[in-house]
PDB file of N, CA and C in Angstrom:
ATOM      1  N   UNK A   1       0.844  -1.191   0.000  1.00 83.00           N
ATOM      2  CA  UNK A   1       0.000   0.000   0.000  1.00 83.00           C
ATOM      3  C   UNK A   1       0.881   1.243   0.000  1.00 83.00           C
ATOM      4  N   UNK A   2       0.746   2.683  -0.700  1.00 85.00           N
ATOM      5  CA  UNK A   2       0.827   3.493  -0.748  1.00 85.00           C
ATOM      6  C   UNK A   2      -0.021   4.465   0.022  1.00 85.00           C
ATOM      7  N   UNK A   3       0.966   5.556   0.939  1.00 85.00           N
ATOM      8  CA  UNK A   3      -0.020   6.493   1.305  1.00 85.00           C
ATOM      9  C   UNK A   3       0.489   7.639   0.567  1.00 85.00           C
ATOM     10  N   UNK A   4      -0.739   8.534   0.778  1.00 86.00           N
ATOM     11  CA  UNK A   4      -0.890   9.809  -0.060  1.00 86.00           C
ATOM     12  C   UNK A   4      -0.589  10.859   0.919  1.00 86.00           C
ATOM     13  N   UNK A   5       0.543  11.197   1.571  1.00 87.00           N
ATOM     14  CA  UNK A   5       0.839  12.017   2.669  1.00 87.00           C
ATOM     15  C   UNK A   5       0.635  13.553   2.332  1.00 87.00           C
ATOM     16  N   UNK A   6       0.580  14.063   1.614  1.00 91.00           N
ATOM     17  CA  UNK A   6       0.420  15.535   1.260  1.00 91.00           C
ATOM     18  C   UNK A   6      -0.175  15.425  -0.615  1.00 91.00           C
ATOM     19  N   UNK A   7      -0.823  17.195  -0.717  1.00 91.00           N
ATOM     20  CA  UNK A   7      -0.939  17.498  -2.000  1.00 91.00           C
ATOM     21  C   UNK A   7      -0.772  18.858  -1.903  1.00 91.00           C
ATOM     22  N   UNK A   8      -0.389  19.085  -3.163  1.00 93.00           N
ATOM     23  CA  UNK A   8       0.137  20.669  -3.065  1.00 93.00           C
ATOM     24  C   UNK A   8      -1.000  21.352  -3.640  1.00 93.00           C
ATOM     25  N   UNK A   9      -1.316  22.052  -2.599  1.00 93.00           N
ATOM     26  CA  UNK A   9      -2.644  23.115  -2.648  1.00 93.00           C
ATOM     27  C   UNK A   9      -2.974  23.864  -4.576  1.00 93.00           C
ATOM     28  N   UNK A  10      -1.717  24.214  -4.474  1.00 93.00           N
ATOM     29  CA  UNK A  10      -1.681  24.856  -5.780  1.00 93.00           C
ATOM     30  C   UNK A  10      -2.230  24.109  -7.097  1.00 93.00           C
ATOM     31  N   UNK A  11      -1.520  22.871  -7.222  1.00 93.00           N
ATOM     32  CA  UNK A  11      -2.018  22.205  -8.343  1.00 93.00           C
ATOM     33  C   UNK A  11      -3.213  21.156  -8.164  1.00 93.00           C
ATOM     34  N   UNK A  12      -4.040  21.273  -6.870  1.00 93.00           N
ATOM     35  CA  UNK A  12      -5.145  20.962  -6.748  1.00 93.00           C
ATOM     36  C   UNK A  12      -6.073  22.292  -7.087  1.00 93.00           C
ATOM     37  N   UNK A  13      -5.450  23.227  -6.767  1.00 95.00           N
ATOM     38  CA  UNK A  13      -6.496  24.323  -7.377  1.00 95.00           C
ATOM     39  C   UNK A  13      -6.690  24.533  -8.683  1.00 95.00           C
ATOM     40  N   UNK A  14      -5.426  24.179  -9.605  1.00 94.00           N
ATOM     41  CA  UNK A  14      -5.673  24.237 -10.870  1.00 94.00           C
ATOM     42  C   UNK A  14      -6.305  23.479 -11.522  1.00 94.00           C
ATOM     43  N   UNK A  15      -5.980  21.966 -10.918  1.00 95.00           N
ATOM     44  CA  UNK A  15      -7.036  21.283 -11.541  1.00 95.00           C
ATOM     45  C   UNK A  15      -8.447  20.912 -11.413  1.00 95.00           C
ATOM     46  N   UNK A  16      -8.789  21.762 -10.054  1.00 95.00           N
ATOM     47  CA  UNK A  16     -10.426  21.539  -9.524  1.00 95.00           C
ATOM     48  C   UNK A  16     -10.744  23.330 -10.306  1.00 95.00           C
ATOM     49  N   UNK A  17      -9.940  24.499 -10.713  1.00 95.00           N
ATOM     50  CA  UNK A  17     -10.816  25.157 -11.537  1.00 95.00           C
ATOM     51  C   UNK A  17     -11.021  24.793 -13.074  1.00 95.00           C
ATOM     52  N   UNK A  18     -10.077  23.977 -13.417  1.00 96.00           N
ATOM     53  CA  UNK A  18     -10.411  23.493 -14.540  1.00 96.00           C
ATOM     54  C   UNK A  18     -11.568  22.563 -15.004  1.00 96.00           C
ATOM     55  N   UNK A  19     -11.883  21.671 -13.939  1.00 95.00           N
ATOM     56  CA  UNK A  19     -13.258  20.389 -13.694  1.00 95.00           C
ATOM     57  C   UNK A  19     -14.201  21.174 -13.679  1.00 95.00           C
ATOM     58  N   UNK A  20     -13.980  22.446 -12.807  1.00 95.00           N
ATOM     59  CA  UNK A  20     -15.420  23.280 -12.290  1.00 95.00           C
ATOM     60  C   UNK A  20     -15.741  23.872 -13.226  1.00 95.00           C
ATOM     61  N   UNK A  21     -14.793  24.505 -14.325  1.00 95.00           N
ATOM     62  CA  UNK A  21     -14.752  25.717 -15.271  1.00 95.00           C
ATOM     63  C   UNK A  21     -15.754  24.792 -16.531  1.00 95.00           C
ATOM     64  N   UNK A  22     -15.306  23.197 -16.327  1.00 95.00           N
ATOM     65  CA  UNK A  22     -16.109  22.873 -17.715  1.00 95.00           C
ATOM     66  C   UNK A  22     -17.716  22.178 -17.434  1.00 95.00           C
ATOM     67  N   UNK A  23     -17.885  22.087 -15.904  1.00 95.00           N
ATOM     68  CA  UNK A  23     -18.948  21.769 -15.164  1.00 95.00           C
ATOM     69  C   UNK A  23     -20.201  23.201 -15.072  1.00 95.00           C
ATOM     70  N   UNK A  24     -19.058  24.492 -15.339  1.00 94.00           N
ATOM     71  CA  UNK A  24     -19.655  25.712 -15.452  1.00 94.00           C
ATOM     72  C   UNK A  24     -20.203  26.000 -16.742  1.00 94.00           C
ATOM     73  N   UNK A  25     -19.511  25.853 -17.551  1.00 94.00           N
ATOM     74  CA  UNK A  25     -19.675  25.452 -18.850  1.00 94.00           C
ATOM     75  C   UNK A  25     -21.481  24.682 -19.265  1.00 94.00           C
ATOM     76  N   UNK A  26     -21.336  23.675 -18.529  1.00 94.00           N
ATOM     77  CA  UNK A  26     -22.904  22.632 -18.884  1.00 94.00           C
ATOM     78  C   UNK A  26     -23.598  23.499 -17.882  1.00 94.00           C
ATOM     79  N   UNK A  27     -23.293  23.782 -16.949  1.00 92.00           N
ATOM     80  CA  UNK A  27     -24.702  24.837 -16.393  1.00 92.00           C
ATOM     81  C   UNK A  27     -25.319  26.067 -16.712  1.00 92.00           C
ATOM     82  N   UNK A  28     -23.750  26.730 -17.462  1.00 92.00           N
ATOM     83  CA  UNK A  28     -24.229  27.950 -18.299  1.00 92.00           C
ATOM     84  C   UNK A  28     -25.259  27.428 -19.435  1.00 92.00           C
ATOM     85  N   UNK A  29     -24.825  26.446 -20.038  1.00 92.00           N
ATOM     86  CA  UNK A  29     -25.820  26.080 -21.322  1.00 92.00           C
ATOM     87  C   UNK A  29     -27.085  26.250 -21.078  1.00 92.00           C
ATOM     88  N   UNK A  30     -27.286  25.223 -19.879  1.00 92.00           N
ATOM     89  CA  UNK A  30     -28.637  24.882 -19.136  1.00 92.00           C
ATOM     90  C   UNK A  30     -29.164  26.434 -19.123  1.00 92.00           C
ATOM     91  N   UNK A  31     -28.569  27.150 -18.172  1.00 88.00           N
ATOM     92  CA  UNK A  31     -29.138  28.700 -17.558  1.00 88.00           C
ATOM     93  C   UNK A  31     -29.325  29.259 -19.472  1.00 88.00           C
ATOM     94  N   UNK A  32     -28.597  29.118 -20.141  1.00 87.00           N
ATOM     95  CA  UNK A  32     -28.620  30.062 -21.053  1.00 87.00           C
ATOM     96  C   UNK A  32     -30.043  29.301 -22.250  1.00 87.00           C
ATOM     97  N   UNK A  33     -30.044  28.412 -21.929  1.00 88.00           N
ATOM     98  CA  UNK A  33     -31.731  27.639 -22.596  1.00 88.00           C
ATOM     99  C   UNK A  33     -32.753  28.042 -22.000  1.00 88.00           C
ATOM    100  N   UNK A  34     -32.854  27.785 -20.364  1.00 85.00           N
ATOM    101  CA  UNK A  34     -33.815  28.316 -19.896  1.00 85.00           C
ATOM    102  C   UNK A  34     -34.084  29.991 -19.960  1.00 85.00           C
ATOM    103  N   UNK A  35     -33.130  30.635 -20.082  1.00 80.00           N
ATOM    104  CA  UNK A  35     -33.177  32.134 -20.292  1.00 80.00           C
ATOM    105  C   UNK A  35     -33.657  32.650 -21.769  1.00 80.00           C
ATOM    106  N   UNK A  36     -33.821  31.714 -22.692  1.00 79.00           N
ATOM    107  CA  UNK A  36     -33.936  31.745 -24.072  1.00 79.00           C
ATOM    108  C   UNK A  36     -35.475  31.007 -24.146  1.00 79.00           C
ATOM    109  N   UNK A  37     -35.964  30.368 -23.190  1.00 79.00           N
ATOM    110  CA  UNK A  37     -37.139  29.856 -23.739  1.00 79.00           C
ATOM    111  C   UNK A  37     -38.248  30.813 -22.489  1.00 79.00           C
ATOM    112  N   UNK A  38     -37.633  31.110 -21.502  1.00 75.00           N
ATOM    113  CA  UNK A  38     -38.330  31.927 -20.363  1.00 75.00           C
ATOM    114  C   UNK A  38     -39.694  32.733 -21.144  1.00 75.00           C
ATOM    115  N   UNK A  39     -39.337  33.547 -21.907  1.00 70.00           N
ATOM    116  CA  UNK A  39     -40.219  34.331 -22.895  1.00 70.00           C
ATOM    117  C   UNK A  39     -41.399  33.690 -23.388  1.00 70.00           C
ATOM    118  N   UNK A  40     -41.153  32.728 -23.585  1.00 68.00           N
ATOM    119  CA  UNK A  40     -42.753  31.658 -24.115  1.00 68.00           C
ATOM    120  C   UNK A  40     -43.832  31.476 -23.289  1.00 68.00           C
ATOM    121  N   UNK A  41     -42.647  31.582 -21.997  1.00 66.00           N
ATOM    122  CA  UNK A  41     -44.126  30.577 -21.063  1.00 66.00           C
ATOM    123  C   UNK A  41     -44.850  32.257 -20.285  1.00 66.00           C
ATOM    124  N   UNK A  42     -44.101  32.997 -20.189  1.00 66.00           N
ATOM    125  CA  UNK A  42     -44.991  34.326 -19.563  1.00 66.00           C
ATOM    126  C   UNK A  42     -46.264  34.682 -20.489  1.00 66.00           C
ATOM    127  N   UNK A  43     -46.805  35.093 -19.674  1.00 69.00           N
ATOM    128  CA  UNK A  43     -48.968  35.841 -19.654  1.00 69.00           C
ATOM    129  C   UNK A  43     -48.650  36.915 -21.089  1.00 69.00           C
ATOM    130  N   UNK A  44     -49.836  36.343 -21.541  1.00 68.00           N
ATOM    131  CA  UNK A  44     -50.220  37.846 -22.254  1.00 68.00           C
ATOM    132  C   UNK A  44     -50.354  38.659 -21.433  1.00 68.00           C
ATOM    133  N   UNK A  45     -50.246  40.146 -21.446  1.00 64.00           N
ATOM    134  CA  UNK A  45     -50.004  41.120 -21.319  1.00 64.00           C
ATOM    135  C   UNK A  45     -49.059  41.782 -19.624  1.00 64.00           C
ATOM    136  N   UNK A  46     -48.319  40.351 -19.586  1.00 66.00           N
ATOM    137  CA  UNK A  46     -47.093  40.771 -19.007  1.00 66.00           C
ATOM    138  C   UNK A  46     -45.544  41.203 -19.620  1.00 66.00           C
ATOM    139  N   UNK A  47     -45.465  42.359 -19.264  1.00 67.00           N
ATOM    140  CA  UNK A  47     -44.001  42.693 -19.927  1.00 67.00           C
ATOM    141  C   UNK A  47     -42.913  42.349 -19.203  1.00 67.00           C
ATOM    142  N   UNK A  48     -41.910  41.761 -20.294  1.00 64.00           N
ATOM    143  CA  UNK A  48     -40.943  40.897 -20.137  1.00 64.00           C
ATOM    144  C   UNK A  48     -39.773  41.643 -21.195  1.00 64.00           C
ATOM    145  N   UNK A  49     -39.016  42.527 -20.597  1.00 69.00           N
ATOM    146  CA  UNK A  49     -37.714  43.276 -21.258  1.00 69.00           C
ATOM    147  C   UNK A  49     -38.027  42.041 -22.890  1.00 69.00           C
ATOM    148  N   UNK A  50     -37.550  42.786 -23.931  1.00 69.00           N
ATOM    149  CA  UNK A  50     -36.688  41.970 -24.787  1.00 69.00           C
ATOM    150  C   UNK A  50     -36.038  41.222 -24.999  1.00 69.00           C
ATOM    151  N   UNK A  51     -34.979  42.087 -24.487  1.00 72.00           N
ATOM    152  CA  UNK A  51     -33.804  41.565 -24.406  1.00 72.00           C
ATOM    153  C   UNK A  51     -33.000  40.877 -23.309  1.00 72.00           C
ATOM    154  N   UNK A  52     -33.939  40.236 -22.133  1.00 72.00           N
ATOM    155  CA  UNK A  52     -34.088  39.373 -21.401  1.00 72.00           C
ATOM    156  C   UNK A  52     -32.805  38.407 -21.516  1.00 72.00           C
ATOM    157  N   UNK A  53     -33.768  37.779 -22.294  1.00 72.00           N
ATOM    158  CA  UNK A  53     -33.253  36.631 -23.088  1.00 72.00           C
ATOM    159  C   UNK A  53     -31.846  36.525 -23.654  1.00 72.00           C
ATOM    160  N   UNK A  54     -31.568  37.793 -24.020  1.00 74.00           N
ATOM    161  CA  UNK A  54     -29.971  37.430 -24.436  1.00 74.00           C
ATOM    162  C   UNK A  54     -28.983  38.107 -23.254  1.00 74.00           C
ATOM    163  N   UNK A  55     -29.581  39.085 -22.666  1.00 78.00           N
ATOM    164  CA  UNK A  55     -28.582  38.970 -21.648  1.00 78.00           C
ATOM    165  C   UNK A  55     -28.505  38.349 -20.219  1.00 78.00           C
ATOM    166  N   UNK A  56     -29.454  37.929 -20.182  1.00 79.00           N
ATOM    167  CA  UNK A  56     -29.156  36.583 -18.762  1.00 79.00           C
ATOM    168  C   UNK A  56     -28.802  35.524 -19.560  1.00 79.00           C
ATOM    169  N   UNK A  57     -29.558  34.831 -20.614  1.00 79.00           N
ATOM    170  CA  UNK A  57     -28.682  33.852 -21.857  1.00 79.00           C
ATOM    171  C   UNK A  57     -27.625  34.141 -21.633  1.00 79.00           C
ATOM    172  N   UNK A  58     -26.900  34.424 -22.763  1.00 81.00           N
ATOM    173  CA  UNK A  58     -25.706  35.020 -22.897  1.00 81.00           C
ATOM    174  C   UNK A  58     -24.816  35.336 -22.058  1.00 81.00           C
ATOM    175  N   UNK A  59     -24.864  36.287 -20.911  1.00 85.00           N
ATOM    176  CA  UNK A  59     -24.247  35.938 -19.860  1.00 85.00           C
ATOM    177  C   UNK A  59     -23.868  35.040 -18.832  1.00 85.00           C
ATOM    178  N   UNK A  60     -25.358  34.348 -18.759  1.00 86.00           N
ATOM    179  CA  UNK A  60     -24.899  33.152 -17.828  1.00 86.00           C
ATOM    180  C   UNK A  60     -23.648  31.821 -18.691  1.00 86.00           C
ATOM    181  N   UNK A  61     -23.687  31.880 -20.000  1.00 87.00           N
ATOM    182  CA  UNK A  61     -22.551  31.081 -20.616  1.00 87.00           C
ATOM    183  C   UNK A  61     -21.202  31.521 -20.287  1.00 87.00           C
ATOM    184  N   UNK A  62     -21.166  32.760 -20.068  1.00 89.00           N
ATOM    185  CA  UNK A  62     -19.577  33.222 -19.136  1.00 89.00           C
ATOM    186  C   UNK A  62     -19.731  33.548 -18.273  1.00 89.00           C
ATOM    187  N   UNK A  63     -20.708  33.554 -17.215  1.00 90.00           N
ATOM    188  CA  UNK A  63     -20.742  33.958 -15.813  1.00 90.00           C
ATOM    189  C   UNK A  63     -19.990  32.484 -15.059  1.00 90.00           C
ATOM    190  N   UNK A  64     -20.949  31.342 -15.308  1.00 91.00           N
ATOM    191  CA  UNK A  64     -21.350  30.498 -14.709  1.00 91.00           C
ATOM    192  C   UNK A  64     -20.010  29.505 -15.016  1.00 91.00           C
ATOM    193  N   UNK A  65     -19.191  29.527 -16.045  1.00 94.00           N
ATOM    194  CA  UNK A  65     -17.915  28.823 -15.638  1.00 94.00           C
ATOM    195  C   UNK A  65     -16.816  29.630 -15.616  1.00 94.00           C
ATOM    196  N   UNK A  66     -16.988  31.103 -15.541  1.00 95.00           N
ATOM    197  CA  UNK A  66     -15.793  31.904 -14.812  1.00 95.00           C
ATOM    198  C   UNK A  66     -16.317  31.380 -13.084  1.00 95.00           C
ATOM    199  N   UNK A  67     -17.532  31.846 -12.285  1.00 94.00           N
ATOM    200  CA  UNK A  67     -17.586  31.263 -11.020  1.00 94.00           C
ATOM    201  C   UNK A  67     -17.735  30.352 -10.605  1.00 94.00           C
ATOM    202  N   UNK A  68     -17.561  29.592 -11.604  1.00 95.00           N
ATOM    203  CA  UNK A  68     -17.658  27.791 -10.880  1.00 95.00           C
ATOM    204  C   UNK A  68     -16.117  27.659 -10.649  1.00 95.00           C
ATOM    205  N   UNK A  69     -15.469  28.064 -11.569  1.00 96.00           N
ATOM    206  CA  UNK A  69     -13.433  27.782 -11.839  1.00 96.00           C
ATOM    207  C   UNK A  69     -12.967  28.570 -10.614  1.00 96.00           C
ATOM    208  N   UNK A  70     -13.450  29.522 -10.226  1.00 96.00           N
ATOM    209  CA  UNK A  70     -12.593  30.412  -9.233  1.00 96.00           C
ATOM    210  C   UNK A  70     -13.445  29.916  -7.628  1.00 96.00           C
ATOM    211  N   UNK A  71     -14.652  29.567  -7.779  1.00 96.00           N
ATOM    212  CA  UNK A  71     -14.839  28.710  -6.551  1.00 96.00           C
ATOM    213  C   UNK A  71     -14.390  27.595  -6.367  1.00 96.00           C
ATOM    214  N   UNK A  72     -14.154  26.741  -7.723  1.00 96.00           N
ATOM    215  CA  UNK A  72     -13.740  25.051  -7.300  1.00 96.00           C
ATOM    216  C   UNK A  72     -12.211  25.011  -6.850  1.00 96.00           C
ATOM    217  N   UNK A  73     -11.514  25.915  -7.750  1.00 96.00           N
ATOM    218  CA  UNK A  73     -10.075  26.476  -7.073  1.00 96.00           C
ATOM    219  C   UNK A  73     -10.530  26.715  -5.833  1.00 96.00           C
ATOM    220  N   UNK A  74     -10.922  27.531  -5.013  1.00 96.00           N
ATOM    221  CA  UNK A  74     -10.752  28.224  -3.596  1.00 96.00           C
ATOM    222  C   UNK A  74     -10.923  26.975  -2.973  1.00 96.00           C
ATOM    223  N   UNK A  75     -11.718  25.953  -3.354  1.00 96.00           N
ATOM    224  CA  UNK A  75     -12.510  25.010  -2.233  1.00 96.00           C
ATOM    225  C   UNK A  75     -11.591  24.300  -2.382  1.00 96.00           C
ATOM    226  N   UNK A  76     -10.721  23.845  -3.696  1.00 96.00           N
ATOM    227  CA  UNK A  76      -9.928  22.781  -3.704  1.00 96.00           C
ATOM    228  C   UNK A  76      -8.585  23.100  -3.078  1.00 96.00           C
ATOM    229  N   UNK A  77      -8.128  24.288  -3.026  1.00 95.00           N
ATOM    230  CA  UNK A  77      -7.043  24.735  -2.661  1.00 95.00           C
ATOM    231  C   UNK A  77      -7.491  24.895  -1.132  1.00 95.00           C
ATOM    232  N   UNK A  78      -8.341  24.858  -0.427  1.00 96.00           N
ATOM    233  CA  UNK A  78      -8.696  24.740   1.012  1.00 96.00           C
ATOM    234  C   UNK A  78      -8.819  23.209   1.745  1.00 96.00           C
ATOM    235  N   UNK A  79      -9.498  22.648   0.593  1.00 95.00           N
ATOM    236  CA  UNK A  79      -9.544  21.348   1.187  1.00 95.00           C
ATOM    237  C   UNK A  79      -8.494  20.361   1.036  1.00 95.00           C
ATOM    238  N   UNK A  80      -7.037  21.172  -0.230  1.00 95.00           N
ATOM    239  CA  UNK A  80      -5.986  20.363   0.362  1.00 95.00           C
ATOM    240  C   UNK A  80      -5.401  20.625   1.513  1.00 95.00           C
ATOM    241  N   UNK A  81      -5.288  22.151   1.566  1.00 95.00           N
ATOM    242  CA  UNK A  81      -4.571  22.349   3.243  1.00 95.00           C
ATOM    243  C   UNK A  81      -4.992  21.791   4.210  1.00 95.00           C
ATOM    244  N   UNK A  82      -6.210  21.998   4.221  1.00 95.00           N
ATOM    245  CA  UNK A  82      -7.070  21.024   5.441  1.00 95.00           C
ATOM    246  C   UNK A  82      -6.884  19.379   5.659  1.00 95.00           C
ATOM    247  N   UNK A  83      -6.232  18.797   4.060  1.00 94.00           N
ATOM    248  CA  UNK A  83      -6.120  17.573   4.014  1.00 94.00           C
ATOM    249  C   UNK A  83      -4.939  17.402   4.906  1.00 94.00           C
ATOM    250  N   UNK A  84      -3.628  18.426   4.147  1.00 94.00           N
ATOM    251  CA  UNK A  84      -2.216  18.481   4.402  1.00 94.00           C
ATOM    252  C   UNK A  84      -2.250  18.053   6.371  1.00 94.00           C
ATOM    253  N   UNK A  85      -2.753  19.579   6.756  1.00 94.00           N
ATOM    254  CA  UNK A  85      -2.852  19.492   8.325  1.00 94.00           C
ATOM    255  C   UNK A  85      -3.377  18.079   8.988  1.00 94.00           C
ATOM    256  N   UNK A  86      -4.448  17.783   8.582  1.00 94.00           N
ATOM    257  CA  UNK A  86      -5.486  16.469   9.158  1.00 94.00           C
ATOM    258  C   UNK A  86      -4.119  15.237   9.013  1.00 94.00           C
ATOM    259  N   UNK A  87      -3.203  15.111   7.618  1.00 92.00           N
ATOM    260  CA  UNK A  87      -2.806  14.002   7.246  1.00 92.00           C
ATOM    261  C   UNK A  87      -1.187  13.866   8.350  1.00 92.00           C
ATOM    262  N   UNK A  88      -0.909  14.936   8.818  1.00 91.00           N
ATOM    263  CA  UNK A  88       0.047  15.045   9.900  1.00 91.00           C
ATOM    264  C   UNK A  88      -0.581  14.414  10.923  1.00 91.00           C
ATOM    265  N   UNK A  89      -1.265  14.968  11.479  1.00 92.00           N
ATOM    266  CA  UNK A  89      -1.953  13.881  12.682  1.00 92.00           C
ATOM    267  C   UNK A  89      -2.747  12.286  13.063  1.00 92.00           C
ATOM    268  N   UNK A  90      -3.264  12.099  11.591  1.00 91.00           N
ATOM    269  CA  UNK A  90      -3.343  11.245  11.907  1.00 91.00           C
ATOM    270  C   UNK A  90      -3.138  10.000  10.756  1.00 91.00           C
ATOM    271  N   UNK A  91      -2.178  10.389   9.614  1.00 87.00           N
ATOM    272  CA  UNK A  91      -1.512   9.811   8.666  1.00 87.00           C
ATOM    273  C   UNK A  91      -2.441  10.091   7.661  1.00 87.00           C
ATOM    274  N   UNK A  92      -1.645   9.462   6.444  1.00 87.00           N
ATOM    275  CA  UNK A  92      -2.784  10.182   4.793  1.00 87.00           C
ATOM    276  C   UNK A  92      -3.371   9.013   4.305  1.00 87.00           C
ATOM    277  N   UNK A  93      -3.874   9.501   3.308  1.00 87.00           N
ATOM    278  CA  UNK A  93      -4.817   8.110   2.739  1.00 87.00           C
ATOM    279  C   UNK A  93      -4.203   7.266   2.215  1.00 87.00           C
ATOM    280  N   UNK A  94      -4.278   5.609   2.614  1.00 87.00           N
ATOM    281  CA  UNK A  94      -3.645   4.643   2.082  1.00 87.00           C
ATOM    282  C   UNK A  94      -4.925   4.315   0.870  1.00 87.00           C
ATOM    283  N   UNK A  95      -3.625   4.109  -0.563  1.00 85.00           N
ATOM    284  CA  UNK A  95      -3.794   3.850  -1.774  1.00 85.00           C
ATOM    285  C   UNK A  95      -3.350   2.205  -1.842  1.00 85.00           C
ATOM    286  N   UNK A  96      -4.066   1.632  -2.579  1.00 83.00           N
ATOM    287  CA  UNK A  96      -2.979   0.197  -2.746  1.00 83.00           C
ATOM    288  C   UNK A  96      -2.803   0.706  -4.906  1.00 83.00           C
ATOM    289  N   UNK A  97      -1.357   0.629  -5.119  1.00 80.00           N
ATOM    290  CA  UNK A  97      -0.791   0.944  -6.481  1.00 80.00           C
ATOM    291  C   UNK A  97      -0.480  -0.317  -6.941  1.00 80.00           C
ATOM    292  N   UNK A  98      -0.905  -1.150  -8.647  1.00 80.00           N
ATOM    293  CA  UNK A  98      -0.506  -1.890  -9.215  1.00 80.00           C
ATOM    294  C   UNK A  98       0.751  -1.442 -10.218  1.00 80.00           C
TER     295      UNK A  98
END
């Protein structure tokens, strides 16, 4: 067995904003469909901006995996330190490696 005694904060952050950034990515889509079809389902003679639709659309496709990447970084870069500290006291995660 292998243990996993430390990870370096840094390149856990890069690679949890990168997972998050393309996880942000499929939710922007989502947000940016529902923001594009929103317009259909409202009342006659409720007003509903125009241009609604393309800018919560549209924006949420770069909102939503710029803040998914810079939160999954923060969390991942927290929850290695937290790993780092925890794995001093009471050893790191045993891996078994073929």
């Amino acid at each position: 067995m292998k243990m996993v005694k430390r990870f370096d904060p840094l390149s856990v952050m890069r690679i949890a904003a990168i997972c998050y950034g393309c996880l942000g990515i499929f939710e922007g889509a989502i947000f940016s469909v529902v923001f594009t079809l929103l317009p259909l389902s409202v009342r006659e003679g409720t007003h509903l901006h125009r241009f609604f639709p393309l800018i919560f659309g549209g924006l949420s496709i770069v909102f939503f995996p710029i803040l998914f990447a810079v939160m999954g970084a923060i969390i991942g870069g927290l929850g290695a330190a937290v790993y780092n500290v925890s794995a001093r006291f009471v050893g790191g995660i045993q891996v078994e490696v073929e």
